[in-house]
PDB file of C-alpha atoms and ligand atoms in Angstrom:
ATOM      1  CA  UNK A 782      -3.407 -26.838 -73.799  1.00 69.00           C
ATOM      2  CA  UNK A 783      -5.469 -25.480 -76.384  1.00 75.00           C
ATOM      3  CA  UNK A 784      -4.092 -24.022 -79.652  1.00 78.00           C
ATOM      4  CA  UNK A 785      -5.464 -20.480 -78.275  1.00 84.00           C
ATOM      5  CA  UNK A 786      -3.252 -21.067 -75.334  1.00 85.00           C
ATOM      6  CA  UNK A 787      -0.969 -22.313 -76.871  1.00 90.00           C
ATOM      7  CA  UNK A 788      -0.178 -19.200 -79.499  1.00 92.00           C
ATOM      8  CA  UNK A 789      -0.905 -17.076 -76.677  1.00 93.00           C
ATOM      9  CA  UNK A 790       2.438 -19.106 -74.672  1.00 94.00           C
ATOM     10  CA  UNK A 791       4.676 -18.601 -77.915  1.00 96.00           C
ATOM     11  CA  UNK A 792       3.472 -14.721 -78.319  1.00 96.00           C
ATOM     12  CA  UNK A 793       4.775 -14.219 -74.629  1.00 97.00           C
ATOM     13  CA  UNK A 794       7.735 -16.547 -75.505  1.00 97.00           C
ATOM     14  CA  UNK A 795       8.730 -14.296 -78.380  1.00 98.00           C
ATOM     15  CA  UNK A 796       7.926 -11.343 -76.272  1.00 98.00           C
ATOM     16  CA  UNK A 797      10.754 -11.733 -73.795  1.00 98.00           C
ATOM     17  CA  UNK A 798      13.065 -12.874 -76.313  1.00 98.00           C
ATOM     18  CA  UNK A 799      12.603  -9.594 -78.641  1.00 98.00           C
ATOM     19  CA  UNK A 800      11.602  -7.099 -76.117  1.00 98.00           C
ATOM     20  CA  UNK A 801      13.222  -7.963 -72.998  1.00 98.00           C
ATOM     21  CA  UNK A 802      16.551  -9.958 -74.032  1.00 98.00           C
ATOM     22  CA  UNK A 803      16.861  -8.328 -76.799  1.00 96.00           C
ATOM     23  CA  UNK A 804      17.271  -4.837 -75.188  1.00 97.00           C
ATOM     24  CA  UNK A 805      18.891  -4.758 -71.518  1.00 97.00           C
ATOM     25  CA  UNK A 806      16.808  -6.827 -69.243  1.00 98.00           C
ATOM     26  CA  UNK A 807      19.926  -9.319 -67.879  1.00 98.00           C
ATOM     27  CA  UNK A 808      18.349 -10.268 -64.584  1.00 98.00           C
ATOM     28  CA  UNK A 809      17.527 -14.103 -64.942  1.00 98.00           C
ATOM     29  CA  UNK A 810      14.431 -14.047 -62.345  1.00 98.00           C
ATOM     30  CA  UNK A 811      12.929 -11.374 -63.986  1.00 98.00           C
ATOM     31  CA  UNK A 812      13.094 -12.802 -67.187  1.00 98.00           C
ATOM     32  CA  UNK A 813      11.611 -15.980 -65.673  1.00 98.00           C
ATOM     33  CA  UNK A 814       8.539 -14.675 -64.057  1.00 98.00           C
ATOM     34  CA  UNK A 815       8.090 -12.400 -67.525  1.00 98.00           C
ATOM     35  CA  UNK A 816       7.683 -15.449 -69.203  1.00 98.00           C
ATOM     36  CA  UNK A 817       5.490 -17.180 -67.194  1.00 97.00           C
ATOM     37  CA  UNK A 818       2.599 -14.511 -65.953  1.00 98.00           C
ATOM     38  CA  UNK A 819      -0.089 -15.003 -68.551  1.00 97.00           C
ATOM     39  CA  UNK A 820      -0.130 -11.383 -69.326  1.00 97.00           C
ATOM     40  CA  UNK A 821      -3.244 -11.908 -71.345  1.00 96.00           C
ATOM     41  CA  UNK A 822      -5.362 -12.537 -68.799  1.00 96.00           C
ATOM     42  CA  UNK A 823      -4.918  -8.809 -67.119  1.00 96.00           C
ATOM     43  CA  UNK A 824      -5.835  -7.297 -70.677  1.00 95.00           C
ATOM     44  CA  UNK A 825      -9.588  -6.218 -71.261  1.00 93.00           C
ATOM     45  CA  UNK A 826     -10.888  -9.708 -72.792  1.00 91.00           C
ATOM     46  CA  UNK A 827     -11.552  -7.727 -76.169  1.00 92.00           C
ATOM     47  CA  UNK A 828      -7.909  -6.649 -76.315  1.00 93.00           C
ATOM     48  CA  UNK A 829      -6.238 -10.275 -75.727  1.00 90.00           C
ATOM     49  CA  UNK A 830      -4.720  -9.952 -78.843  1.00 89.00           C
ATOM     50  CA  UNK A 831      -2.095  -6.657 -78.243  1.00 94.00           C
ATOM     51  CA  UNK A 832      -1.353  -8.680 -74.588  1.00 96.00           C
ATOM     52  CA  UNK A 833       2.199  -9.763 -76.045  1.00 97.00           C
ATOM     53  CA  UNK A 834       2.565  -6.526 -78.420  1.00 97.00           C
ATOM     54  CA  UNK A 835       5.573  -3.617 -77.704  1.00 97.00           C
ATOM     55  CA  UNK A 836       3.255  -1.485 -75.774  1.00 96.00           C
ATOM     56  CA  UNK A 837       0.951  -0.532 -73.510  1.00 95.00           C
ATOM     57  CA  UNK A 838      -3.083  -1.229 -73.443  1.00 95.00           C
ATOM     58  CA  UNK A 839      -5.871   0.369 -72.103  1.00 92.00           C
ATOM     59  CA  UNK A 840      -7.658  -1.015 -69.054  1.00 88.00           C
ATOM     60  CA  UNK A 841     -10.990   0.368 -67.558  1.00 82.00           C
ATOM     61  CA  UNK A 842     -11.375   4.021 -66.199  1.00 81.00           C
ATOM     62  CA  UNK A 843      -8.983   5.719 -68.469  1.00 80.00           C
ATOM     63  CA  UNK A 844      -6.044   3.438 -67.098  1.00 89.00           C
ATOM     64  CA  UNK A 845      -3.588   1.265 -68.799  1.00 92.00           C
ATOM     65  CA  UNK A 846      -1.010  -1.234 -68.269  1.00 94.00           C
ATOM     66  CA  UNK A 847       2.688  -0.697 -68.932  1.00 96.00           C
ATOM     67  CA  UNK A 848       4.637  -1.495 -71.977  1.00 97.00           C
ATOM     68  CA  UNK A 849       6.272  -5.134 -71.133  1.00 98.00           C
ATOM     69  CA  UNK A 850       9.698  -4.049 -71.146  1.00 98.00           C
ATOM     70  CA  UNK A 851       8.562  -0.813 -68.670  1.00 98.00           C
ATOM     71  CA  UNK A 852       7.004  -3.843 -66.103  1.00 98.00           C
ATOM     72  CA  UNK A 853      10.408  -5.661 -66.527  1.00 98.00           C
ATOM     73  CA  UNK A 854      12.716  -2.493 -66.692  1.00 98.00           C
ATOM     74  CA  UNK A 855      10.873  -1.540 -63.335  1.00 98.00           C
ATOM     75  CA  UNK A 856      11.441  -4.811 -61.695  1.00 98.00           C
ATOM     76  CA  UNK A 857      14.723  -5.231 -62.534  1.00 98.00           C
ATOM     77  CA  UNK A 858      15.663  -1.696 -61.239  1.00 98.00           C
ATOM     78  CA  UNK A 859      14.275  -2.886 -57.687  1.00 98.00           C
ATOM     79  CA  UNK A 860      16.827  -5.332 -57.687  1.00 98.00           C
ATOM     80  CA  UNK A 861      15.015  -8.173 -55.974  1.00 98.00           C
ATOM     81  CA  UNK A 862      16.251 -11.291 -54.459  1.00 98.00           C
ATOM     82  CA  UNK A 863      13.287 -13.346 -53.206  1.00 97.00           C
ATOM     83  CA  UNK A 864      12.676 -12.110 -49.263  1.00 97.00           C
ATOM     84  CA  UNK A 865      11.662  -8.834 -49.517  1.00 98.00           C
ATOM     85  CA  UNK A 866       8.299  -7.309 -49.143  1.00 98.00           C
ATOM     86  CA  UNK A 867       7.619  -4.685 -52.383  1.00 98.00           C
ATOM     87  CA  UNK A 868       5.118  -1.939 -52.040  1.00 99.00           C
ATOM     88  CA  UNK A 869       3.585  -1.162 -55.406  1.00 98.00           C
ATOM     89  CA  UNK A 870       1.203   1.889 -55.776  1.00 98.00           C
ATOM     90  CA  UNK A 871      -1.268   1.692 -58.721  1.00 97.00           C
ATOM     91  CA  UNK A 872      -2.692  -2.030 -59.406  1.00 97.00           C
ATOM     92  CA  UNK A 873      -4.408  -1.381 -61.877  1.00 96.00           C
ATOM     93  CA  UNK A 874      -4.849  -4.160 -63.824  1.00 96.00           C
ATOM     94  CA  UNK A 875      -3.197  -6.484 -61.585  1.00 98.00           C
ATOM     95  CA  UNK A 876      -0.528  -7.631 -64.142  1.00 98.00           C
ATOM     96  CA  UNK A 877       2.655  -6.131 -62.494  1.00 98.00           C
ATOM     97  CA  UNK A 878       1.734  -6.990 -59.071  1.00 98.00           C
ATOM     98  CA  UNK A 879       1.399 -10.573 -60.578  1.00 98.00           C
ATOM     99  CA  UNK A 880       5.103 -10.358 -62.342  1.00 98.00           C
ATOM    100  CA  UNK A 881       6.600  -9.004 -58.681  1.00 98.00           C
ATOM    101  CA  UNK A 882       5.096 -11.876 -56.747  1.00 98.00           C
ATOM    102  CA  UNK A 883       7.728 -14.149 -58.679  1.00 98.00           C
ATOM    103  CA  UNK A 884      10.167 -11.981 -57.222  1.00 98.00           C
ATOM    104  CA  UNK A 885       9.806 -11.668 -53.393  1.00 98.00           C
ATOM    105  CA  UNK A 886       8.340 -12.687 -50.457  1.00 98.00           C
ATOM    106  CA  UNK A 887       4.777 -10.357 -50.217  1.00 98.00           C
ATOM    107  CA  UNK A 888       3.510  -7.916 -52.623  1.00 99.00           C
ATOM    108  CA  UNK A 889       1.234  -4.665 -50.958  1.00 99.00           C
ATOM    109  CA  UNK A 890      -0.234  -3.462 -53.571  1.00 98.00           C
ATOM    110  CA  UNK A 891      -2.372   0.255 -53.747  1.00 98.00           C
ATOM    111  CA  UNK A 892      -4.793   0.899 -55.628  1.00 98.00           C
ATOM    112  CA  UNK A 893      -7.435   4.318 -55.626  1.00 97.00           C
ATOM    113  CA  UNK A 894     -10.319   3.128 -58.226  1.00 95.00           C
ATOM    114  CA  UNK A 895     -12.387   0.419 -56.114  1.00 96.00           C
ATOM    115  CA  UNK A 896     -13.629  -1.491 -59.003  1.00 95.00           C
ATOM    116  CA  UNK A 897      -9.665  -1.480 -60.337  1.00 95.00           C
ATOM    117  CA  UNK A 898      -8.637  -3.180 -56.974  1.00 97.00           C
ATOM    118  CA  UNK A 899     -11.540  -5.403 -56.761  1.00 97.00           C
ATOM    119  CA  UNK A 900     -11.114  -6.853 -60.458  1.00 96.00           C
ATOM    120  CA  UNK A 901      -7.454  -7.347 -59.938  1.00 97.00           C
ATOM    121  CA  UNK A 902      -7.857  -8.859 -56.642  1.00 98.00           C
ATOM    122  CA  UNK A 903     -10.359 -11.224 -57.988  1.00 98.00           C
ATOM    123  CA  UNK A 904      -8.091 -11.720 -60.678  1.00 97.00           C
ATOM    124  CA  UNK A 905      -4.910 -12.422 -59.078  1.00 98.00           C
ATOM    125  CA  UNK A 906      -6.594 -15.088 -56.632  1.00 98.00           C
ATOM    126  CA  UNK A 907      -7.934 -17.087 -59.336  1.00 98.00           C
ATOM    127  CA  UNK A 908      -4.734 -17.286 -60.739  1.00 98.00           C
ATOM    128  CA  UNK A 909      -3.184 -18.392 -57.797  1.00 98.00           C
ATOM    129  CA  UNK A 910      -0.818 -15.173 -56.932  1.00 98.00           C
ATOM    130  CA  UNK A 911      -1.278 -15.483 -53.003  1.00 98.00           C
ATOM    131  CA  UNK A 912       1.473 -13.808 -51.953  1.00 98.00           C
ATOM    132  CA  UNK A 913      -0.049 -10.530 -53.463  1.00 98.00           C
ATOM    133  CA  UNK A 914      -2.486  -7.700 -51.278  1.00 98.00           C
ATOM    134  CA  UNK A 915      -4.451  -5.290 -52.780  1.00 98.00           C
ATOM    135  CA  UNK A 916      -5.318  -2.180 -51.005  1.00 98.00           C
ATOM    136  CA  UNK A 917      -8.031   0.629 -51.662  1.00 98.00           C
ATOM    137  CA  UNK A 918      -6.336   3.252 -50.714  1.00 97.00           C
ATOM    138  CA  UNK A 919      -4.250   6.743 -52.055  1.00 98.00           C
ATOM    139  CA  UNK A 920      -1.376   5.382 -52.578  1.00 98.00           C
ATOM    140  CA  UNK A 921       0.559   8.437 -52.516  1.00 98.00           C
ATOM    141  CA  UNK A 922       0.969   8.188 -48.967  1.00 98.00           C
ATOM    142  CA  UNK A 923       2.297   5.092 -49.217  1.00 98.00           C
ATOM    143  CA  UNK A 924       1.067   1.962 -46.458  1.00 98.00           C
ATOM    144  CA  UNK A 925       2.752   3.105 -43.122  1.00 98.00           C
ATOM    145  CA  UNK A 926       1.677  -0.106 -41.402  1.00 98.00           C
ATOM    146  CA  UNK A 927       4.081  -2.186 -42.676  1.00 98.00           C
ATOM    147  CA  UNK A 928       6.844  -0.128 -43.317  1.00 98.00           C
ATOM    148  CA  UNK A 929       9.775   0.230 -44.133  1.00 98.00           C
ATOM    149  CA  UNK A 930      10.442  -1.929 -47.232  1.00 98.00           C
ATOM    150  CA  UNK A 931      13.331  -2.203 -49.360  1.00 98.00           C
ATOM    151  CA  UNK A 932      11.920  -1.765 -52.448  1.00 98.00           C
ATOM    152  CA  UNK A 933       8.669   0.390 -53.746  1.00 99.00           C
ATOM    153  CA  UNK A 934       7.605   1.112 -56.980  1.00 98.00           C
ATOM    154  CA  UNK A 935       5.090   3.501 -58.113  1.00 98.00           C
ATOM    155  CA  UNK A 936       3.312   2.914 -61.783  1.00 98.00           C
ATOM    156  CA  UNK A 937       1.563   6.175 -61.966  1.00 97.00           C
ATOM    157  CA  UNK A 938       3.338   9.591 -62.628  1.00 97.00           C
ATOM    158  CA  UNK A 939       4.322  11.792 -59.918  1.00 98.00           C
ATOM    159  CA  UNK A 940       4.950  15.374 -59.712  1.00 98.00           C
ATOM    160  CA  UNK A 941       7.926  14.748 -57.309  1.00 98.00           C
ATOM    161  CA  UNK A 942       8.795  11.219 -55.476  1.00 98.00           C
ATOM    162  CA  UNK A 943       6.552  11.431 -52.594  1.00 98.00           C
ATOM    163  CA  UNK A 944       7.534  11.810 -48.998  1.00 98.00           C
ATOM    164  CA  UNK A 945       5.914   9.415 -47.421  1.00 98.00           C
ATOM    165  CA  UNK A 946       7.515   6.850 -50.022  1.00 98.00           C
ATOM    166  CA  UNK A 947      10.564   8.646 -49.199  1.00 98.00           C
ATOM    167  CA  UNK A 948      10.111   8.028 -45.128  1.00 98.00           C
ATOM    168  CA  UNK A 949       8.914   4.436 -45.459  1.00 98.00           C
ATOM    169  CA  UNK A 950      11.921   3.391 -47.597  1.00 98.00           C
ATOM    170  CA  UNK A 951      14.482   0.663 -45.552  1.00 98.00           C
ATOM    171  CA  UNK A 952      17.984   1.925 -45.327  1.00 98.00           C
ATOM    172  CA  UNK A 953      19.335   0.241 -48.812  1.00 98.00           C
ATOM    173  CA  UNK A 954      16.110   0.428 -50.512  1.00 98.00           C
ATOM    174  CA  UNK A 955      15.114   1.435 -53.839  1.00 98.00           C
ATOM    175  CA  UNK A 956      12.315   4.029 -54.650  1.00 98.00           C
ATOM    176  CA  UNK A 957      11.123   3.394 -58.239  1.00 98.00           C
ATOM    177  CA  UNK A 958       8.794   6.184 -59.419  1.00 98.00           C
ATOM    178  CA  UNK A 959       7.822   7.944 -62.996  1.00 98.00           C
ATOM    179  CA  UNK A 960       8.680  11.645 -61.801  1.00 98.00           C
ATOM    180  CA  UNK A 961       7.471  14.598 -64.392  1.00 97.00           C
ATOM    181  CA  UNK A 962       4.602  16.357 -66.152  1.00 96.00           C
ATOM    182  CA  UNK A 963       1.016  14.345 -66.610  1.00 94.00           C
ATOM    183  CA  UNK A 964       2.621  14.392 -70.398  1.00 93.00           C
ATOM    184  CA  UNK A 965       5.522  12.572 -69.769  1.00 95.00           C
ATOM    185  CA  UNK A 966       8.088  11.397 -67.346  1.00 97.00           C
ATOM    186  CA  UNK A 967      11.602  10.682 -66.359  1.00 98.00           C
ATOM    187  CA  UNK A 968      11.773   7.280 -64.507  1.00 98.00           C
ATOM    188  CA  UNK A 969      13.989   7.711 -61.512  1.00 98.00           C
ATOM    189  CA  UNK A 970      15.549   5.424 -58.974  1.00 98.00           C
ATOM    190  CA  UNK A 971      16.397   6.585 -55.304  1.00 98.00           C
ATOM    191  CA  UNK A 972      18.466   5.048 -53.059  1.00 98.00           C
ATOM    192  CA  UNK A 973      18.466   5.110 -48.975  1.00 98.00           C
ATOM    193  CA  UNK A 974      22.108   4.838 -48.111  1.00 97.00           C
ATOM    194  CA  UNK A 975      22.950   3.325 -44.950  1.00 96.00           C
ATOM    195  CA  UNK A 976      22.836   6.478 -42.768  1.00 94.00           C
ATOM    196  CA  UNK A 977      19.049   6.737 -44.754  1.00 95.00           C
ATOM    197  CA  UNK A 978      20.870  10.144 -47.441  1.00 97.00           C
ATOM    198  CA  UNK A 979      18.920   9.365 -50.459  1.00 98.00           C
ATOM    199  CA  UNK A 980      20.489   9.536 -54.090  1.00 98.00           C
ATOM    200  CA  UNK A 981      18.835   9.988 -57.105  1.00 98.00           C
ATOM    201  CA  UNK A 982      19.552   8.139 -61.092  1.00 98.00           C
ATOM    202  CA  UNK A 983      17.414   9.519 -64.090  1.00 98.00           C
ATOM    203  CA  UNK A 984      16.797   6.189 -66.159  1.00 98.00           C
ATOM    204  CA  UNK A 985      14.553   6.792 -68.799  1.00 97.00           C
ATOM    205  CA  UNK A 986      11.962   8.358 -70.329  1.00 97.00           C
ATOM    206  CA  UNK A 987       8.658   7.471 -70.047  1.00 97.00           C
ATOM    207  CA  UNK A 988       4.431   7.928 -70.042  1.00 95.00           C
ATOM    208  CA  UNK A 989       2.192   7.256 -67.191  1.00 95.00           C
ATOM    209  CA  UNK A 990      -1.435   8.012 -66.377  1.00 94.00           C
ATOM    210  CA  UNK A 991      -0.996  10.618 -63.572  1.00 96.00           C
ATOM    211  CA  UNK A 992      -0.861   9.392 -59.529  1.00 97.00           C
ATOM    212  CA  UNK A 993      -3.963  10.978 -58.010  1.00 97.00           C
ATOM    213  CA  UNK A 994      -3.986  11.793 -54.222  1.00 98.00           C
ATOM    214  CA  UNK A 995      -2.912  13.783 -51.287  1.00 98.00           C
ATOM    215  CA  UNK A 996       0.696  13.531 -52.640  1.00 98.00           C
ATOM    216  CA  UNK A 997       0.349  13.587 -56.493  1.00 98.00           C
ATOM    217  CA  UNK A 998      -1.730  15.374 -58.443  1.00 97.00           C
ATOM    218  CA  UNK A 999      -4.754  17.298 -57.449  1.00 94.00           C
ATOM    219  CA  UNK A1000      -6.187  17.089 -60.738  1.00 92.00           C
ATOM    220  CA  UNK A1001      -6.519  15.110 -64.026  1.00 89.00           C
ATOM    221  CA  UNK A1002      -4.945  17.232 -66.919  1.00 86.00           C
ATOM    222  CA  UNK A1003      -5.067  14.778 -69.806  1.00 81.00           C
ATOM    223  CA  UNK A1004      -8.085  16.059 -72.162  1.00 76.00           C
ATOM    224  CA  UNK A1005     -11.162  13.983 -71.628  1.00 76.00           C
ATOM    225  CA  UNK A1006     -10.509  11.427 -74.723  1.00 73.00           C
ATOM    226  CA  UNK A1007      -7.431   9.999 -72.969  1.00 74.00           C
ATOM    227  CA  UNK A1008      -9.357   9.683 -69.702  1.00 75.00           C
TER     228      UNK A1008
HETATM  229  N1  SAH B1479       0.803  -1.494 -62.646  1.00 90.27           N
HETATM  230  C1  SAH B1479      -0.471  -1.537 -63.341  1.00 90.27           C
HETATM  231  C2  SAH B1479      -0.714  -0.349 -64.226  1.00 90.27           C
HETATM  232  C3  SAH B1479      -0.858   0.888 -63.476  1.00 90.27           C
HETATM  233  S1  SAH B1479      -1.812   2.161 -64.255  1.00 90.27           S
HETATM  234  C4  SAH B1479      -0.637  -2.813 -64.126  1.00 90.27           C
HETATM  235  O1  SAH B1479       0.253  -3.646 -64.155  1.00 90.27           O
HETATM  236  O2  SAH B1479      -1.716  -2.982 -64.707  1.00 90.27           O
HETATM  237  C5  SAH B1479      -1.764   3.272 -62.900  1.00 90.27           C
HETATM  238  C6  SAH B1479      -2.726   2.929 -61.801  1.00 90.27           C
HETATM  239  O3  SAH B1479      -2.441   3.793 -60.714  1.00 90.27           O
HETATM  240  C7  SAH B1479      -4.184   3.172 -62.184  1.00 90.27           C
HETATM  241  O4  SAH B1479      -4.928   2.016 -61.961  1.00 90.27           O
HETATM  242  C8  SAH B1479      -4.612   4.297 -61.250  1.00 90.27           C
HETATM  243  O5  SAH B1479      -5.963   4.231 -60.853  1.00 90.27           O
HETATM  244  C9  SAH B1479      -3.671   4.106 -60.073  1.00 90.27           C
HETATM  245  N2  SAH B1479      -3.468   5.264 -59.217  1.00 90.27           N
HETATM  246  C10 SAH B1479      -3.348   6.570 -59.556  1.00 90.27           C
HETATM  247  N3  SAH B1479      -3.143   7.317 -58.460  1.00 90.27           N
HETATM  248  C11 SAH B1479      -3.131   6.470 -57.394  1.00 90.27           C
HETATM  249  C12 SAH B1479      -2.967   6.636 -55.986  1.00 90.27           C
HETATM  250  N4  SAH B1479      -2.768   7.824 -55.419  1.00 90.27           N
HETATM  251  N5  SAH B1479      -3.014   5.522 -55.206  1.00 90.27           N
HETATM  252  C13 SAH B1479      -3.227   4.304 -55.736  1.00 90.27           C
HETATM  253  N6  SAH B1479      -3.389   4.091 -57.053  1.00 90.27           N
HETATM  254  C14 SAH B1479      -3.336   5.151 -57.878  1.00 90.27           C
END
């Protein structure tokens, strides 16, 4: 390993020691994959060096991938166990579709911007993450094809959980989504109970670039410099 790659191995290292264990993220596997997906290599090459920092970073097209604790928070909220299939809607960069291949069997992933879900699908084959799919699509409607799943997670910010994510949910499964204003968010969980009655926790708060589409926003409200 080179000393590049190595620093970059003790930054993510330290990273899940201070940011992860150091606030609530218990689950072991989560933790694991964490500290093995070179997060670095989803970041814009010039920004390499805030890969491992407490926050998020700006991708292409006015995107940006989550704080590491939000990726792990997220995951760990799905409640994963290694068979599942996980629908995730906004790729982006790649990076959390990565971290939730660890985690389960198959990883859809949705993605609107087509140079966004041809970079990370480049990207995530290279690396080796075959389990993952990424899909040009809106995601707001969610991928009926292969429904339902028992766990989807949405890393964009939605006016109100979609239905279609709603409808496509496995009795048991868990709906993570950023619900709110395009300023900021509450992340919510929703649960299908057996009978499919859904329930609803409030879990933090949070700040997501806005889901776009049929059902999400209509338009962009963030003033053109945060684009
Ligand atoms: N999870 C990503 C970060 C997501 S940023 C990562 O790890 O890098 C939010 C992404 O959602 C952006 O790439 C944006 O283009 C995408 N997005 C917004 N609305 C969408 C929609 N309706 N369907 C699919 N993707 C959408």
């Amino acid at each position: 390993m080179s000393t590049g790659e190595e620093k970059l191995k003790h930054a993510r290292e330290r990273m899940v020691k201070t940011q992860l264990r150091g606030r609530d993220i218990i689950d072991s596997r989560v933790l694991t994959a964490m500290g093995s997906v070179p997060r670095h290599r989803f970041v814009p090459d010039d920004l390499r060096r805030q890969a491992y920092a407490d926050g998020p970073v700006r991708l292409e097209k006015g995107q940006t991938i989550s704080q590491p604790y939000i990726v792990a928070l997220m995951a760990q909220l799905l409640e994963l166990e290694g068979e599942e299939t996980v629908l995730e809607i906004g790729t982006g960069s790649g990076y959390q579709a990565a971290v939730l291949s660890m985690l389960v069997a198959k990883v859809y992933s949705l993605e609107r911007i087509p140079e966004l879900a041809r970079l990370a699908a480049e990207k995530l084959r290279v690396l080796g993450y075959e389990n993952v799919e990424v899909l040009e699509r809106d995601g707001s409607s969610g991928l009926p094809e292969h429904a339902p799943y028992p766990a989807i997670v949405v890393t964009a910010a939605a006016p109100k959980p979609p239905e279609p994510l709603k409808e496509q949910l496995a009795p048991e499964g868990r709906l993570v989504v950023p619900v709110g204003s395009q300023e900021g968010q509450m992340l919510e969980r929703w649960r299908k109970g057996k009978g499919g009655a859904l329930s609803q926790e409030r879990i933090a708060p949070v700040a997501f670039v806005p889901l776009m589409g049929e059902h999400g926003w209509k338009t962009d409200h963030r003033p053109f410099w945060a684009r």
